[in-house]
Every structure is written in C-alpha cells, then in structure tokens.
PDB file of C-alpha atoms and ligand atoms in Angstrom:
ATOM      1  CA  UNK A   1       0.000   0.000   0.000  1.00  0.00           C
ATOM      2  CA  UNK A   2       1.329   3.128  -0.924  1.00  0.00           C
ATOM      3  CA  UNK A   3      -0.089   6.507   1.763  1.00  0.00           C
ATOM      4  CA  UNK A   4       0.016  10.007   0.888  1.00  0.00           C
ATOM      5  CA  UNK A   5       0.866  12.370   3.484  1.00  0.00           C
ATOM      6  CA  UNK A   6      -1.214  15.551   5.039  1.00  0.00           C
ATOM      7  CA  UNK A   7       0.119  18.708   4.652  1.00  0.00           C
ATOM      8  CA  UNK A   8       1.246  18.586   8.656  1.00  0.00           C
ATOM      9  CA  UNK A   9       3.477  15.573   7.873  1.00  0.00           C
ATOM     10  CA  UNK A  10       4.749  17.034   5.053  1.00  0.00           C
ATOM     11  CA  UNK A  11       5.976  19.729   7.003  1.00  0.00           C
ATOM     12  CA  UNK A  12       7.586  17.643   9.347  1.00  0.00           C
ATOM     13  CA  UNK A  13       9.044  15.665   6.604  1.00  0.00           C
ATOM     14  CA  UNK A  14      10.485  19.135   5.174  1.00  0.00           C
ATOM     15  CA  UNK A  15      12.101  20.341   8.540  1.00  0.00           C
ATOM     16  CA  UNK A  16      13.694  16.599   8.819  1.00  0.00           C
ATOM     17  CA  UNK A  17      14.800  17.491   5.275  1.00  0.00           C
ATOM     18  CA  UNK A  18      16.039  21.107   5.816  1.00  0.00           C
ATOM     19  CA  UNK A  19      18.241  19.945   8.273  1.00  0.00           C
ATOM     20  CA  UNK A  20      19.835  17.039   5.993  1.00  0.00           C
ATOM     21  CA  UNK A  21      20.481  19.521   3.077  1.00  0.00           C
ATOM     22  CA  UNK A  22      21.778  21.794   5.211  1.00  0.00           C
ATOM     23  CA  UNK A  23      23.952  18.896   6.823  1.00  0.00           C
ATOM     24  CA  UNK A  24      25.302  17.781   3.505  1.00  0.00           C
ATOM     25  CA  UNK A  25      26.011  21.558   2.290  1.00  0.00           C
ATOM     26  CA  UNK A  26      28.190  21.694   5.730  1.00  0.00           C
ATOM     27  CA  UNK A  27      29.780  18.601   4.572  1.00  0.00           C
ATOM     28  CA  UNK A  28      31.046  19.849   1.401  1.00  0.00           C
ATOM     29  CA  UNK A  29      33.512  22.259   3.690  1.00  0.00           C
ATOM     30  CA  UNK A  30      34.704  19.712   6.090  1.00  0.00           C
ATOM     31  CA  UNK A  31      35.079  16.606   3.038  1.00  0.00           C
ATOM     32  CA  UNK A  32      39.121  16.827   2.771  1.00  0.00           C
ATOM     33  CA  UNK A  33      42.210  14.464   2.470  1.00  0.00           C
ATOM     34  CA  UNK A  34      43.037  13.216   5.963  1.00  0.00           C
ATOM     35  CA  UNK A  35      39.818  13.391   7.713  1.00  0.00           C
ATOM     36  CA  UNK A  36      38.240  10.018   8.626  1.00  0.00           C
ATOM     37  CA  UNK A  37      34.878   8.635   8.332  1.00  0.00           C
ATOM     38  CA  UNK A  38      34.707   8.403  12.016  1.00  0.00           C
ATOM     39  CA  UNK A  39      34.953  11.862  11.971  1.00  0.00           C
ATOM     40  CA  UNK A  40      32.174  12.960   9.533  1.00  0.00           C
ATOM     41  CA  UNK A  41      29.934  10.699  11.853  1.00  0.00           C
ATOM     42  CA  UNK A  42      30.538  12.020  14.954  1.00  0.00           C
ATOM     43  CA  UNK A  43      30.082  16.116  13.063  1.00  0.00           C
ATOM     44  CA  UNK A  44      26.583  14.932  11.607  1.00  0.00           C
ATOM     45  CA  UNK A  45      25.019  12.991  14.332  1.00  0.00           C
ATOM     46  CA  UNK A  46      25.768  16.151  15.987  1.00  0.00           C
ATOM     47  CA  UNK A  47      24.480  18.637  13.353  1.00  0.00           C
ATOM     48  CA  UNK A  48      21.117  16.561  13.307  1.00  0.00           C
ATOM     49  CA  UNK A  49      20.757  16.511  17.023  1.00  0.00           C
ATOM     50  CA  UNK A  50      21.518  20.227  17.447  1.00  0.00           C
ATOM     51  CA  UNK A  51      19.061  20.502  15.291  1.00  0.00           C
ATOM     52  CA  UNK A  52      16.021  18.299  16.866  1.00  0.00           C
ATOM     53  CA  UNK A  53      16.113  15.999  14.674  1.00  0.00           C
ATOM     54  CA  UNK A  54      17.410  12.013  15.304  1.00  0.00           C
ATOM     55  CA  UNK A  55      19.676  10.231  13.118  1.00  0.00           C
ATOM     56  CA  UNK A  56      17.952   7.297  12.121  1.00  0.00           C
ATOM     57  CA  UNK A  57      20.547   4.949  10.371  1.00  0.00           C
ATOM     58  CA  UNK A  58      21.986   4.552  13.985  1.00  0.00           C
ATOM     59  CA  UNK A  59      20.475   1.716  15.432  1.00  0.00           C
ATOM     60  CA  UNK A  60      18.152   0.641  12.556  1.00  0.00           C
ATOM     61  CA  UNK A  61      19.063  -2.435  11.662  1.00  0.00           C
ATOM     62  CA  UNK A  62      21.676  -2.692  13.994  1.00  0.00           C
ATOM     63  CA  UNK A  63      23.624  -0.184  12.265  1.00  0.00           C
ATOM     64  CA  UNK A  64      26.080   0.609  14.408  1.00  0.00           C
ATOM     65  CA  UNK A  65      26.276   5.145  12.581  1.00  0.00           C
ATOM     66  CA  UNK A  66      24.514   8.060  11.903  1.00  0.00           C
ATOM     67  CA  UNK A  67      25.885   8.459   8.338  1.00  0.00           C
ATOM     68  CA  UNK A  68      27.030   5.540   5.858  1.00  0.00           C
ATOM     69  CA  UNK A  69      29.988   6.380   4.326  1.00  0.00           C
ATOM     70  CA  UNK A  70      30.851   4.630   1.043  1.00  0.00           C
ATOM     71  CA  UNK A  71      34.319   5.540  -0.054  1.00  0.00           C
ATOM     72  CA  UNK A  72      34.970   5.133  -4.563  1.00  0.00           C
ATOM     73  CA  UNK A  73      33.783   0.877  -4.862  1.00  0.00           C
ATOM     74  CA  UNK A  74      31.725   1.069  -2.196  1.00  0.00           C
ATOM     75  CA  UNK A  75      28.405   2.062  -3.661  1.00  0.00           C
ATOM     76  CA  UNK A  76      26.067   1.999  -0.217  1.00  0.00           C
ATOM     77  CA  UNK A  77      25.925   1.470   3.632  1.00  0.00           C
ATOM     78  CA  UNK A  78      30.066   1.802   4.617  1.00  0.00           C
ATOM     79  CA  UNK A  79      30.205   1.683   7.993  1.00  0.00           C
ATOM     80  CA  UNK A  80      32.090   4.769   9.483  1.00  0.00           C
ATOM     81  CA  UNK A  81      35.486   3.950  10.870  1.00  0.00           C
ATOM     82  CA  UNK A  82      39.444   5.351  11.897  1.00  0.00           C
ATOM     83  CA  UNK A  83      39.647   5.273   7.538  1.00  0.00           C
ATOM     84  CA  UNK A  84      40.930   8.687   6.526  1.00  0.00           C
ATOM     85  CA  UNK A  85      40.025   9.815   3.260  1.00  0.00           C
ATOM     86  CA  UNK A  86      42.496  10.586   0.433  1.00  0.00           C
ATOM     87  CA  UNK A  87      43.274  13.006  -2.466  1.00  0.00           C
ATOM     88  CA  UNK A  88      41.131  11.333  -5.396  1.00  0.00           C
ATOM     89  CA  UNK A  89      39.030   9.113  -3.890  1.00  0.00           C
ATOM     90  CA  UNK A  90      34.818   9.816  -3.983  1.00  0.00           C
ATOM     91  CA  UNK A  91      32.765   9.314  -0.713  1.00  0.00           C
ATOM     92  CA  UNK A  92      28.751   9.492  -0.495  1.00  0.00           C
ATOM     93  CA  UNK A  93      27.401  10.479   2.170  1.00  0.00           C
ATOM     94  CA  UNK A  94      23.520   8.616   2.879  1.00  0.00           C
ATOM     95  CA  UNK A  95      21.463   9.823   5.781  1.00  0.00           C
ATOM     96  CA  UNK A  96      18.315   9.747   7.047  1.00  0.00           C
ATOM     97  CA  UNK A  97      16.394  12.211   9.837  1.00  0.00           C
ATOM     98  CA  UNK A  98      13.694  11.490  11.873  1.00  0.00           C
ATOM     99  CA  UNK A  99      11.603  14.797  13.102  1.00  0.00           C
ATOM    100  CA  UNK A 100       8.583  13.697  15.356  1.00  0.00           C
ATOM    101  CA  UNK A 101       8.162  10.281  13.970  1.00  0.00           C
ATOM    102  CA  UNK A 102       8.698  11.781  10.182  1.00  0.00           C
ATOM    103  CA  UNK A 103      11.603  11.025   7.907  1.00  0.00           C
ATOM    104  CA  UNK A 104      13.734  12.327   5.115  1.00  0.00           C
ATOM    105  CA  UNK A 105      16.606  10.395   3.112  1.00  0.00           C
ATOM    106  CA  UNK A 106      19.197  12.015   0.743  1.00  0.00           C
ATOM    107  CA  UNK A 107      22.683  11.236  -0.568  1.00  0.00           C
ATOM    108  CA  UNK A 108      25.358  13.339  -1.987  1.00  0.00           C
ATOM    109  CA  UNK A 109      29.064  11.712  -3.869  1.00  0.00           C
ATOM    110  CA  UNK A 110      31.624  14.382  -2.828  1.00  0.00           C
ATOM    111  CA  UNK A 111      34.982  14.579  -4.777  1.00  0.00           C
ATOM    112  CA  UNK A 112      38.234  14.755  -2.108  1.00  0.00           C
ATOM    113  CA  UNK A 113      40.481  17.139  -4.202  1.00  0.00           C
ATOM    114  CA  UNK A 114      40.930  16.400  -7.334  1.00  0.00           C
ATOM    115  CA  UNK A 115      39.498  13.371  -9.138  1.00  0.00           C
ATOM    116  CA  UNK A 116      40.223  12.078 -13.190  1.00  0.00           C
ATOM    117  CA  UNK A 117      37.701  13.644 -15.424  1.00  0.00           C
ATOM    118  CA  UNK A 118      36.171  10.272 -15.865  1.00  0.00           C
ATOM    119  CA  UNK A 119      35.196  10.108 -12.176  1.00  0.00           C
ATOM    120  CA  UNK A 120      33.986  13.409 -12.306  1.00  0.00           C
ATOM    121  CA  UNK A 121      31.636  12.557 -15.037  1.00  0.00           C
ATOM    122  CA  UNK A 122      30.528   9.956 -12.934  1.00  0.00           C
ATOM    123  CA  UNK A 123      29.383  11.849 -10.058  1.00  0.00           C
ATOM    124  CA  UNK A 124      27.784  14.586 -12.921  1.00  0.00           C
ATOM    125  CA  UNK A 125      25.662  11.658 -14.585  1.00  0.00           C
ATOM    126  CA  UNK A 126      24.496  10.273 -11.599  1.00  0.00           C
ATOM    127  CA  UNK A 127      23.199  13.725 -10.496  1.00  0.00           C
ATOM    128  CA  UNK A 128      21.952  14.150 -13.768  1.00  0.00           C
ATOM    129  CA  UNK A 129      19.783  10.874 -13.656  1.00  0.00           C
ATOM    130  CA  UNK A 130      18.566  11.849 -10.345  1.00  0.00           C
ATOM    131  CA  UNK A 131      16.690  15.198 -11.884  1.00  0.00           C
ATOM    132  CA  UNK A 132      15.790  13.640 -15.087  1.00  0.00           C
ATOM    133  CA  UNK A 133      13.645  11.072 -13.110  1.00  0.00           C
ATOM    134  CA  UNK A 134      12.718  13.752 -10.792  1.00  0.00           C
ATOM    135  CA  UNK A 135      11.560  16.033 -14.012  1.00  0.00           C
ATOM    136  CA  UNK A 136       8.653  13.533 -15.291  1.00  0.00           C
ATOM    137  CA  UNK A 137       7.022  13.194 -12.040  1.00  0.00           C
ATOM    138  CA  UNK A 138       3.813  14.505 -11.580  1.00  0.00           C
ATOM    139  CA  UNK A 139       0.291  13.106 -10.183  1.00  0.00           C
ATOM    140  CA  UNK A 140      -1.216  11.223 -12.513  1.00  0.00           C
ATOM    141  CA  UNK A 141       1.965   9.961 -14.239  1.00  0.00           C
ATOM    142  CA  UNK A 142       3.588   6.167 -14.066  1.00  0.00           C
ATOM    143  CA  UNK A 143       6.272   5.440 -11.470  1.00  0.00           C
ATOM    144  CA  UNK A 144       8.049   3.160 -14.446  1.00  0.00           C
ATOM    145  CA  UNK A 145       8.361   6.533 -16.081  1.00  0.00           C
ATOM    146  CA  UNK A 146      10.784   7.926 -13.410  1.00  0.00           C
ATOM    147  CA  UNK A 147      12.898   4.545 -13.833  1.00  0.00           C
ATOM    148  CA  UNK A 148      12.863   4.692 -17.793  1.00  0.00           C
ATOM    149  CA  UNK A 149      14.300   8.618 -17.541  1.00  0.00           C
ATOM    150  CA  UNK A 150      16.842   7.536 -14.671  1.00  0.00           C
ATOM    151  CA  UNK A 151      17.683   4.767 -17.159  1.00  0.00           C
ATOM    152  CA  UNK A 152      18.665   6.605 -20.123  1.00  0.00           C
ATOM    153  CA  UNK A 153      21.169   8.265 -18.343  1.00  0.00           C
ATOM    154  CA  UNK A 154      22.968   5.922 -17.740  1.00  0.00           C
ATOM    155  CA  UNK A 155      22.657   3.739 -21.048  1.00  0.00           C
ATOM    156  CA  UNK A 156      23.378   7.380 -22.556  1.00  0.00           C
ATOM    157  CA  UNK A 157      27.044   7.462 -20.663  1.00  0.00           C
ATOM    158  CA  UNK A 158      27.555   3.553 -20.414  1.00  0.00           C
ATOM    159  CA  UNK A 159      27.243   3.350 -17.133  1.00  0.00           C
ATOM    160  CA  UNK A 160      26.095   0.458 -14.785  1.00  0.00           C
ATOM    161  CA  UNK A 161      22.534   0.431 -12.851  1.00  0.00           C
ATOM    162  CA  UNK A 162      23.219  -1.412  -9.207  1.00  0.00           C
ATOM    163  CA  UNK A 163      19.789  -3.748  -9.630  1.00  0.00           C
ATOM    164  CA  UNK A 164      20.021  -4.772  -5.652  1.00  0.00           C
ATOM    165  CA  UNK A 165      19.262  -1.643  -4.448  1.00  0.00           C
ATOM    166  CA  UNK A 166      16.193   0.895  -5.312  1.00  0.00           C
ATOM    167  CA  UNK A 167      14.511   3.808  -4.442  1.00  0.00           C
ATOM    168  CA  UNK A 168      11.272   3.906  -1.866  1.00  0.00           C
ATOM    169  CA  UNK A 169       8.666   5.214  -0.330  1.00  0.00           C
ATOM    170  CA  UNK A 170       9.200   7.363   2.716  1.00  0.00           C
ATOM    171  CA  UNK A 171       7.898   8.758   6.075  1.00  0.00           C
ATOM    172  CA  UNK A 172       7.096   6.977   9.283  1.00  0.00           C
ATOM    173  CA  UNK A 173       9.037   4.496   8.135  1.00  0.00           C
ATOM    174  CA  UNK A 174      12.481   4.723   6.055  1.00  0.00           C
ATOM    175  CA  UNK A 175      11.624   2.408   3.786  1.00  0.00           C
ATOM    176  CA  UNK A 176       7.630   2.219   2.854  1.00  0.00           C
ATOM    177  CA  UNK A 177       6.313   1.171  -0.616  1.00  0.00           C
ATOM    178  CA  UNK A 178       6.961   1.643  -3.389  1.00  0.00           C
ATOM    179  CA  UNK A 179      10.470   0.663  -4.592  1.00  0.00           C
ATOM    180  CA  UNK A 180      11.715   2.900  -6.745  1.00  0.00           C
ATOM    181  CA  UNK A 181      14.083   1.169  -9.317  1.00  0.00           C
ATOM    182  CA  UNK A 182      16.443   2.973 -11.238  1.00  0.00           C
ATOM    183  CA  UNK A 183      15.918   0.649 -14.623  1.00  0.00           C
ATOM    184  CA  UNK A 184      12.448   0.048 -16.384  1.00  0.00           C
ATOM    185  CA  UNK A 185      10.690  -2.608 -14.759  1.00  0.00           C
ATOM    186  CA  UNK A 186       7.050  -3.790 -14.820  1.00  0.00           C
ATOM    187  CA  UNK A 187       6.450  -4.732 -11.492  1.00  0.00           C
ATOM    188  CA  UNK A 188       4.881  -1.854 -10.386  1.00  0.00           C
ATOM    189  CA  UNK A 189       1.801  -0.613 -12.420  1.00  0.00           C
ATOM    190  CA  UNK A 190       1.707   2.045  -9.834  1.00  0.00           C
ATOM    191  CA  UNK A 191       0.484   5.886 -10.954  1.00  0.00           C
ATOM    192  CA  UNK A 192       1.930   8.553  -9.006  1.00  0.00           C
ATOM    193  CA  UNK A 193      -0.508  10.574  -6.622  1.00  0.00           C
ATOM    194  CA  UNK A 194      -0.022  14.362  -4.880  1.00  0.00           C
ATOM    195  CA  UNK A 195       0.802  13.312  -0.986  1.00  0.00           C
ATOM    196  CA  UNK A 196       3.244  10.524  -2.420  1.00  0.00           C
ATOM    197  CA  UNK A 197       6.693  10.574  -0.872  1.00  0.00           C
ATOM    198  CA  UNK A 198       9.458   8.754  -2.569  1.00  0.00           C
ATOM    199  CA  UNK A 199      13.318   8.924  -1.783  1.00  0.00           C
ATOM    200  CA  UNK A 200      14.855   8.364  -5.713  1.00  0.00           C
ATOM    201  CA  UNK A 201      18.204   7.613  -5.872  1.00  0.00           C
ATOM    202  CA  UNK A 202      20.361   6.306  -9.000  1.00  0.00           C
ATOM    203  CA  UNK A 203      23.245   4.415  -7.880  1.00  0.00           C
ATOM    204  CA  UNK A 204      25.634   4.192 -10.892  1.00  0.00           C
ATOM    205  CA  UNK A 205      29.277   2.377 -11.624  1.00  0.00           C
ATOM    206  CA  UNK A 206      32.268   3.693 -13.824  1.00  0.00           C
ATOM    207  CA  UNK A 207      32.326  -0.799 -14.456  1.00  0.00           C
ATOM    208  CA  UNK A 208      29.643  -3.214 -14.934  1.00  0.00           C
ATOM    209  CA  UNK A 209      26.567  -3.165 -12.347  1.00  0.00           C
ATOM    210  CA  UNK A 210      27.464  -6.567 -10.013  1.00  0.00           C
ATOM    211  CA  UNK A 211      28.209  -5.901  -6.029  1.00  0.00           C
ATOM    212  CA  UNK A 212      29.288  -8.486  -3.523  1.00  0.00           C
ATOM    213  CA  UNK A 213      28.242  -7.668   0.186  1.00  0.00           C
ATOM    214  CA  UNK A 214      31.192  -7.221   2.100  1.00  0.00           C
ATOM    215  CA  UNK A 215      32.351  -9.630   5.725  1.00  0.00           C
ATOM    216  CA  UNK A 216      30.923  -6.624   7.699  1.00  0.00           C
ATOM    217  CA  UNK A 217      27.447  -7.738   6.455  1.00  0.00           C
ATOM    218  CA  UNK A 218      26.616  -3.850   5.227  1.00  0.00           C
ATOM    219  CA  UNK A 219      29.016  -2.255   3.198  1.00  0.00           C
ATOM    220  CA  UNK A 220      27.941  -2.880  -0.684  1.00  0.00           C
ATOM    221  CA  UNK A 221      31.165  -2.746  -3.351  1.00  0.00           C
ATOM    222  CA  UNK A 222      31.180  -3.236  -7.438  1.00  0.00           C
ATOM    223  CA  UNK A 223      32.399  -6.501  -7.802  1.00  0.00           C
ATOM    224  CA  UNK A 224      34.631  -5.347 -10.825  1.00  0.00           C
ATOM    225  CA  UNK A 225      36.266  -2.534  -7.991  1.00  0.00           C
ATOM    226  CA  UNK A 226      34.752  -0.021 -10.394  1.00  0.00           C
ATOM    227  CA  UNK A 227      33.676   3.435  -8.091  1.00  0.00           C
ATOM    228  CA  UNK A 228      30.162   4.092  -7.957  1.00  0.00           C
ATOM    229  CA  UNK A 229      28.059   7.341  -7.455  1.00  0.00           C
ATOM    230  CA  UNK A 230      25.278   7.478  -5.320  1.00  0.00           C
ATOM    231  CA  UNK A 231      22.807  11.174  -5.019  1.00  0.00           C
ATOM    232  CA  UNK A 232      19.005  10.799  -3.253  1.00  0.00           C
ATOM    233  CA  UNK A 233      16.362  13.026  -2.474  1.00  0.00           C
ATOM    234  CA  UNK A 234      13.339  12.713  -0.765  1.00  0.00           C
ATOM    235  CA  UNK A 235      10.489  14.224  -2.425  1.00  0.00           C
ATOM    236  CA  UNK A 236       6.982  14.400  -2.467  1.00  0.00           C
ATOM    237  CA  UNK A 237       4.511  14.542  -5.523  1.00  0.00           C
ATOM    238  CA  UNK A 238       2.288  17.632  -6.181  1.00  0.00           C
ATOM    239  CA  UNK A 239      -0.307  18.516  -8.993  1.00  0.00           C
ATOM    240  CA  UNK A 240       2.124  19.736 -11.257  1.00  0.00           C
ATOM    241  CA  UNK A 241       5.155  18.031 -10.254  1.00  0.00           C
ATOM    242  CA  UNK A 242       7.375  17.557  -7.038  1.00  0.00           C
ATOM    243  CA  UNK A 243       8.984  19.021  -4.427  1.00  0.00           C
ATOM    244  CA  UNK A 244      12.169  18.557  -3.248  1.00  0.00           C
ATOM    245  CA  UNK A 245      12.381  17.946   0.621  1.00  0.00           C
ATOM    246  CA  UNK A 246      15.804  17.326   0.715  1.00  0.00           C
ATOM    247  CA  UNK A 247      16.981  20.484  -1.389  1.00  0.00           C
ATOM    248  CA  UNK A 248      15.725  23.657  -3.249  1.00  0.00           C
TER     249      UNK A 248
HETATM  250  N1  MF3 B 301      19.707   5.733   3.541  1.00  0.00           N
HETATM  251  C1  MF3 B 301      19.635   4.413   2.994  1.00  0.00           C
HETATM  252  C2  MF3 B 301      18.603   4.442   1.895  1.00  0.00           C
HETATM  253  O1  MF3 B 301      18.746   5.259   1.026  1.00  0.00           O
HETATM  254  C3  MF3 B 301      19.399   3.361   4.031  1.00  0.00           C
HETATM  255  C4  MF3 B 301      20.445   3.373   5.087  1.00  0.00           C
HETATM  256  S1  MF3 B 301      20.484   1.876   5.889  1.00  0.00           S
HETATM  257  C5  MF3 B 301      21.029   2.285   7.422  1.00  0.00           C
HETATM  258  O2  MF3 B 301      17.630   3.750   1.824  1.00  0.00           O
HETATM  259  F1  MF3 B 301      21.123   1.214   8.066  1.00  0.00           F
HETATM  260  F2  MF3 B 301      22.156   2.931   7.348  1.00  0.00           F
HETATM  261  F3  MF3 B 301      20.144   3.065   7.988  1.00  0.00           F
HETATM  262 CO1   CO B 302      19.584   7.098   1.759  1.00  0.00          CO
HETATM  263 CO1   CO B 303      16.869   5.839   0.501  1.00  0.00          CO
END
C-alpha cells in the first residue's frame, strides 16, 4: 500500500529534510584528504541533534552510525570507521532524519580534491539521472516513467545500474512502498498521486553493475572494484510536479 501524506506531515518531513540539506552543504567544507569517516559521523550525528532531529541509520538495523559512508567501490551502507580519506578518492554520504516520527533520506558523492575527469563525469551523470527522473514526475503519471528517464542516463554514458538496491517510499518508516528502481521494470503498475513521498536515488558504476556484500554484512562494493556514485532526495509529488524535501 502506498499513503500520501497531510500537509502537517509534510511539514515535518520538510524540517527533517532542511536539516539534511543543510547537513550535507556543511559537509562539502569539512570533506578533505586526511579526515576520517569516524569523523564525519561524529560532526553529523551532531548537526542533526543540534538541530532536533534524530539520526535514524543509527540503530536501525543494527547499524552501528549516523551516516554511511561509502568511499569510490563502495556504492552503499560503509560503515564509518578510523579510515581517513584521500586526495582522489569519492565518498557518499547517505542519511536519514527522523523529526517527530517523520523522515527524510538524501545522498550526496563528494569529490576529495581532485578526481580524473572520468570520475567526475561519474558523479555529474548520476546527479543528472537523479533530476531527469525527478523532471517527469507529476500526479497522474507512471512510477516506471521515473525509472525509464533515470535509465537513459545511464545507457546514454555507459554506465552500470546497481539492480540490488532501489529507491522507496518514505515517512514513518524509512523504507515504505513503493520501490523505486532505477531501470524500467514492470512490477509496479503504480500511478503517481499528490501526498506521495518517494526517496529516488540512481546508484551508478564507472564498471559493470554486479556488487558483492562485504564480511561486515553492510558495506555494498562493485564486484569489478569499479567506483560508484550514489545522489538521493526525498520528495513528495504535487499537482504539477514535485517538491524537493531534501533540497531547493
Ligand atoms: N539511507 C539508505 C537508503 O537510502 C538506508 C540506510 S540503511 C542504514 O535507503 F542502516 F544505514 F540506515
Ligand atoms: Co539514503
Ligand atoms: Co533511501
């Protein structure tokens, strides 16, 4: 069952959301060679509870952080730890906020220093995807639509679509229904309705799209070592279109 939301959870949603863009803005000035992922942990859990807000990845699942923090082959759910980051590598930042019982979910791939121009283009396309599914939706229109334009950006830059992991429904719950894949796929039949909240979120590969789950039982790497982009936001549908909950 999919829910729509009332304009007072929405709102919640949106101040959940505020703080996480303004989290991952903040991030952009503290991402640099040397610093580990221990550290960005420990400086969002305690932007988000400065903030009101709880960080929900800790604890759900077991997950041991507030962020995940998936450094170039790691595509999802790295587990912070003493790992300092480097000059070239990419790390994505996932997180989720919890404002009275309401959620948000967004991603961001940051460049440390400089990366090659391929990289680069990774990151671009993958952002890319994420607003070209974002730009069809509107009430009344299929989800499989948002997949198909996510889709095509990749195919457009050869890139490869992780199949294990998808996009979903959001709110008292991280993960609600729908999924949300990021390739066209019939499963769902499902037309998109104003209320809906969805947290879309291409994950892409420089390689081919395979992952192996690593020892630690979370953190998700290309099998081919390839680096993989990763950008979400939570969003909810409206008459005309969307808006973002987890940006401007
Ligand atoms: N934020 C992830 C998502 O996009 C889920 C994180 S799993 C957690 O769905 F365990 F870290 F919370
Ligand atoms: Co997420
Ligand atoms: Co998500």
């Amino acid at each position: 069952m999919v829910s729509t939301k009332t304009e007072e959870e929405l709102e919640l949603m949106a101040y959940a959301g505020k703080v996480l863009y303004d989290l991952l803005n903040y991030m952009e000035t503290v991402i640099k060679p040397g610093i580990s992922t221990k550290e960005l942990d420990s400086i969002a859990e305690r932007f988000i509870r400065d903030r009101g807000c709880y960080p929900s990845c800790k604890g759900y699942e077991g997950f041991p952080a507030s962020i995940c923090t998936s450094i170039n082959d790691e595509v999802v759910h790295g587990i912070p730890s003493k790992r300092k980051l480097k000059e070239g590598d990419i790390i994505t930042i996932d997180v989720v906020a919890t404002y009275k019982g309401y959620m948000a979910d967004t991603a961001r791939t940051y460049e440390v220093g400089k990366v090659t121009k391929e990289v680069a283009d990774l990151l671009k396309h993958t952002k890319e995807a994420l607003y070209k599914g974002l730009s069809v939706v509107k009430s009344g229109v299929k989800l499989n639509e948002v997949s198909k334009a996510i889709e095509s950006v990749a195919k457009e830059h050869n890139l490869g679509i992780v199949h294990e992991l998808t996009g979903h429904g959001i709110g008292k719950e991280m993960h609600e229904d729908p999924y949300v894949y990021n390739y066209s796929n019939n499963e769902s039949e499902l037309i998109l309705k104003t209320g809906m909240t969805l947290a879309i979120e291409p994950m892409f590969t420089l390689g081919k799209r395979y992952v192996w789950l690593l020892e630690d039982d979370w953190t998700i790497v290309t099998q081919d070592g390839s680096p993989a982009a990763h950008f979400e936001h939570t969003i909810v549908v409206t008459n005309n279109g969307y808006r973002i909950l987890t940006g401007e």
